[in-house]
Coordinates of C-alpha atoms in Angstrom, one line a residue:
Chain U
M119 CA 0.0 0.0 0.0
T120 CA 1.4 3.4 -0.9
G121 CA 1.0 6.5 1.2
E122 CA -1.2 9.0 -0.4
M123 CA 0.8 11.9 -1.5
T124 CA 0.6 14.8 0.8
G125 CA 2.0 17.3 -1.7
I126 CA 5.1 17.7 0.4
G127 CA 6.4 14.2 0.1
A128 CA 7.1 12.1 3.2
G129 CA 10.8 12.8 3.7
D130 CA 12.7 12.2 6.9
I131 CA 11.8 14.4 9.9
A132 CA 14.9 16.1 11.3
V133 CA 14.9 17.8 14.7
R134 CA 17.9 20.0 15.4
N135 CA 18.7 21.6 18.7
L136 CA 15.0 21.7 19.7
T137 CA 14.2 23.6 22.9
V138 CA 10.8 24.0 24.5
Q139 CA 10.3 26.0 27.6
Y140 CA 7.2 26.3 29.8
G141 CA 7.8 29.5 31.8
S142 CA 11.3 29.1 33.1
K143 CA 11.3 25.3 33.0
R144 CA 13.1 23.7 30.0
V145 CA 11.0 20.8 29.0
L146 CA 13.0 19.9 26.0
D147 CA 16.7 20.9 26.0
G148 CA 18.6 20.9 22.7
L149 CA 17.2 17.7 21.1
D150 CA 18.8 16.3 18.0
L151 CA 17.0 13.4 16.3
T152 CA 15.7 12.0 13.0
L153 CA 12.6 10.1 12.2
R154 CA 12.0 8.2 9.0
T155 CA 9.3 6.1 7.5
G156 CA 9.7 2.3 7.7
E157 CA 10.4 2.2 11.4
L158 CA 8.4 2.2 14.6
V159 CA 10.3 4.3 17.1
G160 CA 9.7 3.9 20.8
L161 CA 9.9 7.0 23.0
V162 CA 10.8 6.1 26.5
G163 CA 11.9 7.8 29.6
P164 CA 10.7 8.8 33.1
N165 CA 7.6 10.8 33.8
G166 CA 8.2 14.4 32.9
A167 CA 11.1 13.6 30.6
G168 CA 9.5 15.5 27.8
K169 CA 8.2 12.6 25.6
T170 CA 4.7 14.0 25.0
T171 CA 6.1 17.5 24.6
L172 CA 8.3 16.3 21.8
L173 CA 5.3 14.9 20.0
R174 CA 3.4 18.1 20.7
A175 CA 6.2 20.2 19.3
L176 CA 6.3 18.2 16.1
L177 CA 2.5 18.5 15.8
G178 CA 2.6 22.3 16.3
L179 CA 0.6 22.2 19.6
V180 CA 3.3 23.9 21.7
D181 CA 5.4 27.0 21.0
V182 CA 9.0 26.1 20.3
K183 CA 11.6 28.3 21.9
S184 CA 14.5 27.5 19.5
G185 CA 15.7 24.9 17.2
E186 CA 14.7 23.5 13.8
M187 CA 12.2 20.9 12.7
T188 CA 12.1 19.9 9.1
V189 CA 10.4 17.3 6.9
G190 CA 12.6 16.7 3.9
E191 CA 13.7 20.3 2.9
T192 CA 10.6 22.0 4.4
A193 CA 10.5 23.6 7.8
L194 CA 7.6 22.2 9.8
P195 CA 6.4 25.5 11.1
S196 CA 6.1 26.9 7.6
L197 CA 3.4 24.3 6.7
A198 CA -0.2 25.2 6.8
V199 CA -2.2 23.6 9.6
K200 CA -3.9 21.3 7.1
Q201 CA -0.6 20.3 5.5
R202 CA 0.9 19.4 8.9
A203 CA -2.3 17.5 9.7
K204 CA -1.8 15.4 6.5
L205 CA 1.8 14.6 7.6
F206 CA 1.1 13.4 11.2
A207 CA -1.7 11.4 12.6
Y208 CA -2.0 11.8 16.4
L209 CA -3.4 9.3 18.8
A210 CA -3.7 11.3 22.0
Q211 CA -3.5 9.6 25.4
G212 CA -7.0 8.8 26.5
G213 CA -8.4 11.1 23.9
P214 CA -12.1 12.0 24.7
V215 CA -15.1 11.6 22.5
H216 CA -17.5 14.3 23.5
W217 CA -20.7 13.1 21.8
P218 CA -22.1 9.6 21.6
L219 CA -21.0 9.1 18.0
S220 CA -21.0 5.8 16.1
V221 CA -17.8 4.0 15.5
Q222 CA -18.1 4.7 11.8
S223 CA -18.5 8.5 12.4
V224 CA -15.4 8.5 14.6
V225 CA -13.2 6.7 12.1
E226 CA -14.5 9.1 9.4
L227 CA -13.0 12.0 11.3
G228 CA -9.6 10.7 10.4
R229 CA -10.2 12.0 6.9
V230 CA -10.8 15.6 8.0
P231 CA -7.3 16.7 6.9
H232 CA -8.0 15.5 3.4
N233 CA -11.3 17.3 2.8
N234 CA -12.3 20.9 2.8
P235 CA -15.5 21.8 4.6
W236 CA -17.6 21.5 1.5
Q237 CA -16.4 18.2 0.2
T238 CA -18.3 15.0 0.8
M239 CA -16.1 12.0 1.2
S240 CA -14.6 10.5 -2.0
D241 CA -14.3 6.8 -2.9
A242 CA -10.6 7.1 -1.8
D243 CA -11.7 8.4 1.6
H244 CA -14.1 5.4 2.0
Q245 CA -11.3 3.0 1.0
H246 CA -9.0 4.4 3.7
I247 CA -11.8 4.2 6.3
D248 CA -12.7 0.7 5.4
R249 CA -9.1 -0.4 5.4
A250 CA -8.5 1.1 8.8
I251 CA -11.6 -0.5 10.1
E252 CA -10.6 -3.9 8.7
K253 CA -7.0 -3.6 10.0
T254 CA -8.1 -2.9 13.5
G255 CA -10.9 -5.4 13.5
V256 CA -13.7 -3.0 14.5
G257 CA -15.9 -3.8 11.6
G258 CA -18.2 -5.9 13.8
F259 CA -19.4 -2.8 15.6
R260 CA -19.3 0.0 13.1
G261 CA -22.8 1.1 14.1
R262 CA -22.2 0.9 17.9
I263 CA -21.9 4.1 19.9
V264 CA -18.3 4.7 20.9
T265 CA -19.1 5.8 24.4
S266 CA -20.7 2.4 25.0
L267 CA -17.6 0.3 24.1
S268 CA -15.1 -1.3 26.4
G269 CA -11.7 0.4 26.9
G270 CA -10.0 -2.1 24.6
E271 CA -12.6 -1.8 21.8
R272 CA -12.5 1.9 22.1
A273 CA -8.7 2.0 21.9
R274 CA -8.9 0.1 18.6
V275 CA -11.5 2.5 17.3
M276 CA -9.3 5.5 18.1
L277 CA -6.4 3.8 16.4
A278 CA -8.6 3.1 13.3
R279 CA -9.4 6.9 13.3
A280 CA -5.7 7.7 13.3
L281 CA -4.9 5.0 10.6
A282 CA -7.7 6.3 8.3
A283 CA -5.7 9.4 7.9
D284 CA -3.0 7.4 6.1
A285 CA -0.5 9.9 7.3
P286 CA 3.2 9.2 6.7
Y287 CA 3.8 9.4 10.4
L288 CA 1.6 8.1 13.2
F289 CA 2.3 9.5 16.7
A290 CA 0.8 7.5 19.6
D291 CA 1.0 8.7 23.2
E292 CA 0.8 5.8 25.6
P293 CA -1.7 3.9 23.5
S294 CA -1.5 0.8 25.6
A295 CA -1.5 2.5 29.0
S296 CA -5.0 1.5 30.2
L297 CA -5.4 -1.7 28.3
D298 CA -5.3 -5.3 29.6
P299 CA -2.4 -7.5 28.5
H300 CA -4.2 -9.0 25.6
Y301 CA -5.1 -5.6 24.1
Q302 CA -1.7 -4.2 24.9
L303 CA 0.0 -6.8 22.7
E304 CA -2.7 -6.3 20.1
M305 CA -2.3 -2.5 20.1
M306 CA 1.5 -2.8 19.7
A307 CA 1.2 -5.4 17.0
L308 CA -1.2 -3.1 15.1
L309 CA 1.1 -0.2 15.4
H310 CA 4.0 -2.3 14.2
E311 CA 2.0 -3.7 11.3
Q312 CA 1.1 -0.3 9.9
V313 CA 4.8 0.6 9.4
D314 CA 6.0 0.1 5.9
E315 CA 8.2 2.1 3.5
H316 CA 5.7 5.0 3.4
H317 CA 4.6 4.9 7.0
G318 CA 6.5 5.4 10.2
G319 CA 5.4 5.7 13.8
V320 CA 6.5 7.1 17.1
V321 CA 5.0 5.6 20.2
V322 CA 5.4 6.9 23.7
M323 CA 5.5 4.1 26.2
H324 CA 6.5 2.9 29.7
D325 CA 6.5 -0.8 29.2
L326 CA 10.1 -1.6 28.3
N327 CA 9.3 -5.2 27.3
L328 CA 6.7 -4.1 24.8
A329 CA 9.1 -1.3 23.7
Q330 CA 12.0 -3.7 23.0
H331 CA 9.8 -6.3 21.2
Y332 CA 7.8 -4.1 18.9
C333 CA 10.0 -1.0 18.3
D334 CA 12.7 -0.9 15.7
R335 CA 14.5 1.9 17.5
L336 CA 14.3 3.5 20.9
L337 CA 14.8 7.1 21.9
V338 CA 15.4 7.6 25.5
L339 CA 14.6 11.0 27.0
D340 CA 15.6 12.2 30.4
G341 CA 15.1 15.6 31.8
G342 CA 14.4 17.0 28.3
K343 CA 17.6 15.6 26.9
L344 CA 18.1 12.7 24.5
V345 CA 20.3 10.2 26.3
A346 CA 20.1 7.3 24.0
D347 CA 19.1 6.6 20.4
G348 CA 19.5 3.1 18.9
K349 CA 18.3 -0.5 18.6
P350 CA 16.4 -1.6 21.8
E351 CA 19.0 -4.2 22.7
D352 CA 21.8 -1.6 22.5
V353 CA 19.9 1.0 24.3
L354 CA 18.4 -0.8 27.3
T355 CA 21.6 -1.5 29.1
D356 CA 21.8 -1.9 32.9
E357 CA 23.7 1.3 33.1
L358 CA 21.1 3.3 31.3
L359 CA 18.2 1.8 33.2
E360 CA 20.0 2.6 36.4
S361 CA 20.9 6.2 35.5
V362 CA 17.6 7.1 33.7
F363 CA 15.0 5.2 35.6
G364 CA 16.9 4.5 38.8
I365 CA 16.1 0.8 38.7
Q366 CA 17.9 -2.5 38.6
V367 CA 16.4 -5.3 36.5
A368 CA 16.4 -9.0 36.3
R369 CA 16.8 -10.4 32.8
W370 CA 16.2 -13.7 31.1
Q371 CA 16.1 -15.2 27.7
D372 CA 13.2 -17.1 26.1
G373 CA 14.3 -18.4 22.8
A374 CA 15.4 -15.4 20.7
E375 CA 13.5 -12.9 22.9
S376 CA 14.9 -11.3 26.0
Y377 CA 12.9 -9.9 28.9
L378 CA 13.5 -7.7 31.8
V379 CA 11.7 -7.1 35.0
P380 CA 12.3 -4.2 37.3
K381 CA 13.7 -5.7 40.5
T382 CA 14.8 -3.0 42.9
L383 CA 15.3 0.7 43.1
S384 CA 19.0 1.6 42.6
G385 CA 20.9 2.5 45.8
L386 CA 18.7 0.4 48.0
Chain F
M237 CA -24.7 4.3 9.1
N238 CA -25.8 4.5 12.7
K239 CA -28.4 1.9 13.5
S240 CA -29.9 4.0 16.3
N241 CA -30.9 6.7 13.8
L242 CA -34.5 6.7 12.9
I243 CA -34.2 8.6 9.7
S244 CA -31.5 9.8 7.4
P245 CA -30.5 13.5 7.7
L246 CA -31.8 14.1 4.1
G247 CA -35.1 12.4 5.0
L248 CA -35.5 14.5 8.1
N249 CA -34.7 17.7 6.1
G250 CA -37.4 16.7 3.6
V251 CA -40.0 16.0 6.3
L252 CA -39.2 19.3 8.1
G253 CA -39.1 21.2 4.9
I254 CA -42.6 20.0 3.9
A255 CA -44.0 20.6 7.3
L256 CA -42.5 24.1 7.3
V257 CA -44.2 25.0 4.0
L258 CA -47.5 23.7 5.1
T259 CA -47.3 25.4 8.5
A260 CA -46.3 28.7 6.8
F261 CA -49.6 28.5 4.7
A262 CA -51.6 27.7 7.8
A263 CA -50.0 30.6 9.6
G264 CA -51.4 32.8 6.9
F265 CA -55.0 32.0 7.9
F266 CA -54.8 32.9 11.6
G267 CA -55.0 36.3 13.0
Q268 CA -57.3 39.1 14.1
A269 CA -59.0 38.6 10.8
D270 CA -59.3 34.9 10.0
L271 CA -58.8 34.2 6.3
T272 CA -59.7 31.2 4.3
G273 CA -57.0 29.4 2.3
E274 CA -58.5 30.9 -0.9
Q275 CA -58.4 34.4 0.5
F276 CA -54.8 34.0 1.7
L277 CA -53.7 32.8 -1.7
A278 CA -55.5 35.5 -3.5
G279 CA -54.1 38.0 -1.1
L280 CA -50.6 36.7 -1.7
L281 CA -51.1 37.2 -5.5
G282 CA -52.7 40.6 -4.9
R283 CA -56.0 39.5 -6.3
A284 CA -58.2 39.8 -3.2
D285 CA -60.0 42.9 -2.0
A286 CA -57.8 45.8 -0.9
A287 CA -58.1 45.0 2.8
T288 CA -57.2 41.4 2.4
N289 CA -54.3 42.2 0.2
I290 CA -52.9 44.5 2.8
I291 CA -53.5 42.1 5.6
V292 CA -51.7 39.3 3.7
Q293 CA -48.9 41.2 2.1
E294 CA -48.0 43.7 4.8
L295 CA -48.9 42.0 8.0
R296 CA -49.1 38.2 7.6
L297 CA -46.2 37.8 5.1
P298 CA -43.5 39.7 7.0
R299 CA -44.6 38.0 10.2
I300 CA -44.4 34.5 8.7
A301 CA -41.0 35.3 7.1
L302 CA -39.7 36.7 10.4
A303 CA -40.9 33.7 12.4
I304 CA -39.1 31.4 9.9
L305 CA -35.9 33.4 9.9
C306 CA -35.7 34.0 13.6
G307 CA -36.5 30.4 14.4
A308 CA -33.9 29.2 11.9
V309 CA -31.3 31.5 13.3
L310 CA -32.0 30.3 16.9
G311 CA -32.1 26.6 16.0
Y312 CA -28.9 26.8 13.9
S313 CA -27.1 28.9 16.5
G314 CA -28.0 26.5 19.2
A315 CA -26.6 23.6 17.3
L316 CA -23.5 25.5 16.4
L317 CA -22.8 26.6 19.9
Q318 CA -23.5 23.2 21.4
G319 CA -21.0 21.8 18.9
L320 CA -18.3 24.5 19.5
L321 CA -18.6 24.4 23.3
R322 CA -19.2 20.6 23.3
N323 CA -21.9 21.3 25.8
P324 CA -25.5 20.1 25.3
L325 CA -26.7 22.9 27.5
A326 CA -25.4 25.7 25.4
D327 CA -27.9 28.0 23.7
P328 CA -27.8 31.3 21.8
G329 CA -28.1 33.1 25.2
V330 CA -24.9 31.5 26.5
L331 CA -22.6 34.1 25.1
G332 CA -24.6 37.0 26.6
V333 CA -25.5 38.5 23.2
S334 CA -29.3 38.1 23.8
A335 CA -29.1 39.8 27.2
S336 CA -27.0 42.6 25.7
A337 CA -29.4 43.1 22.9
S338 CA -32.3 43.2 25.4
L339 CA -30.4 45.8 27.4
G340 CA -29.9 47.9 24.3
A341 CA -33.7 47.7 23.6
V342 CA -34.6 48.5 27.2
I343 CA -32.3 51.6 27.2
T344 CA -33.9 52.8 24.0
I345 CA -37.4 52.3 25.4
Y346 CA -36.3 54.2 28.5
L347 CA -34.8 57.1 26.5
G348 CA -37.9 57.2 24.3
S349 CA -40.5 56.8 27.0
T350 CA -43.0 57.6 24.3
S351 CA -43.8 55.5 21.3
A352 CA -42.4 58.3 19.1
I353 CA -39.1 56.6 18.8
S354 CA -40.2 53.0 19.2
F355 CA -39.0 52.3 15.7
L356 CA -35.5 52.9 17.1
V357 CA -35.8 50.0 19.6
P358 CA -34.5 47.3 17.1
F359 CA -31.5 49.6 16.5
G360 CA -30.9 49.8 20.2
A361 CA -31.0 46.0 20.4
I362 CA -28.6 45.6 17.5
S363 CA -26.2 48.1 19.1
G364 CA -26.3 46.1 22.4
A365 CA -25.6 42.9 20.5
L366 CA -22.7 44.5 18.6
I367 CA -21.0 45.8 21.8
A368 CA -21.3 42.3 23.3
T369 CA -19.9 40.8 20.1
A370 CA -16.9 43.1 20.2
L371 CA -16.2 42.1 23.8
L372 CA -16.5 38.4 22.9
V373 CA -14.1 38.9 19.9
L374 CA -11.5 40.6 22.2
I375 CA -11.8 37.6 24.6
S376 CA -11.7 34.8 22.0
M377 CA -8.8 36.5 20.1
R378 CA -6.4 36.1 23.0
E379 CA -7.8 33.1 24.9
T380 CA -7.8 29.6 23.5
S381 CA -9.9 27.9 26.2
V382 CA -13.6 27.3 25.6
L383 CA -14.3 27.5 29.3
T384 CA -13.1 31.1 29.4
L385 CA -15.5 31.8 26.6
I386 CA -18.4 30.3 28.5
L387 CA -17.5 32.2 31.7
A388 CA -17.1 35.4 29.7
G389 CA -20.6 34.8 28.3
V390 CA -22.0 34.3 31.8
G391 CA -20.2 37.5 32.9
I392 CA -21.6 39.5 29.9
S393 CA -25.1 38.1 30.6
S394 CA -25.0 39.0 34.2
L395 CA -23.8 42.5 33.4
A396 CA -26.5 43.0 30.9
A397 CA -29.2 41.6 33.3
A398 CA -28.0 44.0 36.0
G399 CA -28.2 46.8 33.5
I400 CA -31.7 45.9 32.5
S401 CA -32.7 45.8 36.2
L402 CA -31.1 49.2 36.7
V403 CA -32.9 50.8 33.7
M404 CA -36.2 49.3 34.9
N405 CA -35.6 50.5 38.3
F406 CA -35.5 54.0 37.0
A407 CA -38.3 53.7 34.6
P408 CA -40.0 57.1 34.6
H409 CA -43.5 55.7 34.2
P410 CA -45.3 52.3 34.9
M411 CA -46.3 52.3 31.2
T412 CA -42.6 52.4 30.2
L413 CA -41.9 49.6 32.6
Q414 CA -44.7 47.6 31.1
E415 CA -43.5 48.3 27.6
M416 CA -40.0 47.0 28.6
I417 CA -41.4 43.8 30.2
L418 CA -43.6 43.1 27.2
W419 CA -40.8 43.7 24.8
M420 CA -38.6 41.2 26.7
M421 CA -41.3 38.6 26.5
G422 CA -40.8 38.4 22.8
S423 CA -43.3 38.9 20.0
L424 CA -43.7 39.1 16.3
E425 CA -46.9 41.1 16.5
N426 CA -47.3 44.1 14.1
R427 CA -44.0 43.4 12.4
T428 CA -43.5 44.8 8.9
F429 CA -41.1 44.4 6.1
Y430 CA -39.2 47.2 7.7
D431 CA -38.2 44.8 10.5
L432 CA -37.3 42.2 7.9
Y433 CA -35.0 44.7 6.1
L434 CA -33.3 45.5 9.4
A435 CA -32.7 41.9 10.4
V436 CA -31.8 40.2 7.1
P437 CA -28.4 41.8 6.5
F438 CA -27.2 40.9 9.9
M439 CA -28.5 37.3 9.6
A440 CA -26.9 37.0 6.2
A441 CA -23.6 38.3 7.5
G442 CA -23.8 35.8 10.3
A443 CA -24.5 33.0 7.9
L444 CA -21.5 33.9 5.8
C445 CA -19.3 33.9 9.0
V446 CA -20.3 30.4 10.0
A447 CA -20.5 28.8 6.6
G448 CA -18.4 25.6 6.5
A449 CA -17.9 25.5 10.3
G450 CA -19.5 22.0 10.5
Q451 CA -16.3 20.1 9.7
G452 CA -14.4 21.8 12.5
L453 CA -17.3 21.1 14.9
N454 CA -17.1 17.4 13.9
A455 CA -13.4 17.3 14.6
L456 CA -13.9 19.0 17.9
S457 CA -15.9 15.9 19.0
L458 CA -12.4 14.4 19.7
G459 CA -11.3 17.3 21.9
E460 CA -9.5 20.5 21.1
E461 CA -6.0 19.0 20.9
T462 CA -6.9 16.3 18.4
A463 CA -9.0 18.7 16.4
R464 CA -5.9 20.9 16.0
T465 CA -3.9 17.9 14.8
L466 CA -6.7 17.2 12.2
G467 CA -6.0 20.6 10.7
V468 CA -8.7 22.7 12.4
D469 CA -7.6 26.3 13.1
L470 CA -9.4 26.5 16.4
K471 CA -9.0 30.2 17.0
R472 CA -10.4 31.0 13.6
L473 CA -13.3 28.6 14.1
R474 CA -14.2 30.0 17.5
L475 CA -14.1 33.6 16.1
R476 CA -16.3 32.7 13.2
V477 CA -18.9 31.0 15.3
V478 CA -18.9 33.7 18.0
V479 CA -19.2 36.6 15.5
G480 CA -21.6 34.8 13.2
T481 CA -24.1 33.7 15.9
A482 CA -23.8 37.0 17.7
L483 CA -24.7 39.0 14.6
A484 CA -27.6 36.7 13.7
V485 CA -29.0 36.3 17.2
G486 CA -28.6 40.0 17.8
A487 CA -30.8 40.7 14.8
T488 CA -33.3 38.1 16.0
V489 CA -33.6 39.7 19.4
A490 CA -33.9 43.1 17.8
V491 CA -37.0 42.2 15.8
A492 CA -38.6 39.5 18.0
G493 CA -37.4 40.1 21.5
A494 CA -35.8 37.6 23.7
I495 CA -37.1 34.1 22.8
G496 CA -35.6 31.3 24.9
F497 CA -35.6 27.5 24.5
V498 CA -35.6 27.3 20.7
G499 CA -31.8 27.2 20.5
L500 CA -31.5 24.9 23.5
V501 CA -34.3 22.4 22.7
V502 CA -34.3 22.1 18.9
P503 CA -30.8 20.4 18.6
H504 CA -31.7 17.8 21.2
F505 CA -34.9 17.1 19.3
V506 CA -33.0 16.7 16.1
R507 CA -30.4 14.4 17.8
A508 CA -33.2 12.0 18.7
F509 CA -33.8 11.4 15.0
I510 CA -30.3 11.5 13.4
G511 CA -27.7 11.1 16.1
F512 CA -25.1 13.3 17.5
E513 CA -22.8 14.3 14.7
P514 CA -22.5 18.1 15.1
R515 CA -22.3 19.0 11.3
K516 CA -25.4 16.9 10.4
L517 CA -27.4 18.7 13.2
L518 CA -27.0 22.2 11.8
F519 CA -29.4 22.3 8.8
P520 CA -32.2 20.3 10.3
S521 CA -31.9 22.4 13.5
A522 CA -32.5 25.5 11.4
L523 CA -35.6 24.0 9.7
M524 CA -36.9 22.6 13.1
G525 CA -36.3 26.0 14.8
A526 CA -38.2 27.8 12.0
L527 CA -41.1 25.3 12.3
V528 CA -41.2 25.5 16.1
L529 CA -41.2 29.3 16.2
L530 CA -43.8 29.5 13.4
L531 CA -46.1 27.1 15.4
A532 CA -45.6 29.0 18.6
D533 CA -46.5 32.2 16.8
I534 CA -49.7 30.6 15.5
I535 CA -50.5 29.7 19.1
T536 CA -50.1 33.3 20.3
R537 CA -52.8 34.2 17.7
L538 CA -55.3 31.5 18.8
P539 CA -58.4 32.7 20.7
I540 CA -57.2 31.0 23.9
G541 CA -54.6 33.7 24.4
S542 CA -57.1 36.5 23.8
G543 CA -54.5 38.3 21.9
Q544 CA -52.2 38.8 24.9
L545 CA -50.1 35.7 24.8
R546 CA -46.4 36.6 24.1
L547 CA -44.2 34.5 21.8
G548 CA -41.3 34.1 24.3
V549 CA -43.8 33.0 26.9
V550 CA -45.3 30.3 24.7
M551 CA -41.9 29.0 23.8
G552 CA -40.9 28.8 27.4
V553 CA -44.1 27.1 28.5
I554 CA -43.9 24.5 25.7
G555 CA -40.1 24.4 25.5
A556 CA -39.2 23.7 29.1
P557 CA -41.3 20.5 29.5
V558 CA -40.2 19.2 26.1
F559 CA -36.6 19.8 27.1
L560 CA -37.1 17.9 30.3
Y561 CA -38.8 15.0 28.4
I562 CA -35.9 14.8 25.9
I563 CA -33.4 14.8 28.7
F564 CA -35.1 11.9 30.4
K565 CA -35.4 10.1 27.1
T566 CA -31.7 10.5 26.1
R567 CA -30.0 10.4 29.5
E568 CA -28.9 6.8 28.6
S569 CA -26.9 7.7 25.5
M570 CA -25.5 10.9 27.2
R571 CA -24.1 8.6 29.9

């Protein structure tokens, strides 16, 4: 499946020396990183490390103090709101649905960036919607009211909404946070599946096992600074976990997969 | 697409449209002089006797047109504001524009104290509405929170209500006071094309302002943050809805007085048929609002009211119980 052309191409996202400040508090402090399609990037770090703020800065939801953000050759802030909306789909953490809308209507909202207010949806729009519904397996309850669904079903519907946009980059903020283990695995698998040569993703998460199994690359933020950037197995070292999270972990190997469990707080 | 919907939006528009046309004809028959259908039609075409021609063309017609326009404005504005504020209790009065228009009218009545300048009352109301609109624009230009907008509306409303009380307090004559109170109860009695000419430009400007706002309202169902990531310019959307509804509702209050409940109840009524998608509610709410106000205006002309029943009162007496009924019916789906 090819990404629908957004008119600006879907080049790499480059962030250079990005600083975001709330009042006198530096939330992001001189970040340098690159995002590209074809990989699912896990964004990990302690609470308050600036993970969500990084996504919000890329989305244009917060004011950037200094630094550059570009997609290909284009500066992100120079894009019109609609253009930026076509580039990034955003799955907010616990995003609300204010009206009792049907599943179908909610997923259709994913196509808003592609239509002006006067357009009715085209065949292409419907194809994207149907494909997103199929991928996430919510076809069985298209007509149900979103507010009446269980947390797991609802999370899949919200993902379908984000996927319907067919944006080159999907940002998900703790999409598995309030889900049971079954839905957590399913959510991560779905996020991983949507990645191909025209689609990339960034997912903020706290579960390090899910992160290392489903993400192609991990970015570790601590205190607004990027402290590690690389393959999960290279990044999640004992030293890093101790210095960033202040924990010691137990590890074991199950076939090719390795697992870690937080054991004690460092220094105890 | 939604199984719980009773009828498609298009179907609902059709039903409401037909009902509106029929009711508009019926509205032509009632009045101090009851006309038959034939007389009304002949009067419309100018082929009846002189008196009937005048009654139909200069009294009935503007009154019917105003009821339709004002009702449509109130219904549409209610649906718009409930969508923008994501609050099913929002109505055109929520921004304080109606109260400010009333204040303008009451001040004009006070200054006039005689009927000599009563034709200026709508201008007073429009001025009040415009001042409130300017205040709202100043607020929504710098503030991005919807809550602030609601609170500002409450503040403006309270200020205008206090002003109205103050003016009434100093009413020079009981007759003036009575005139103020009657005006605030809302009415379409004795309206002419002159009132129509005054209101239509503001209503048209309002309609232009809010054209195409439905998509943004739909996106807002997912919250302000997600709406912005869907490419909705929230500041602009808010400004357009605030200015558009303020202009149109201001004009409505100017020609018909303060009429409650239409903007609050009508969107709920429409939701019961076609679901909650904000954009789909807009047009049916306008049709429904027009229909409801037209019916209420017919009721004011029925013998039971002995010609004293005021439109705003009828709307309140019918609207409040209907509203309660709808709330009980839909409390399930609203959680």
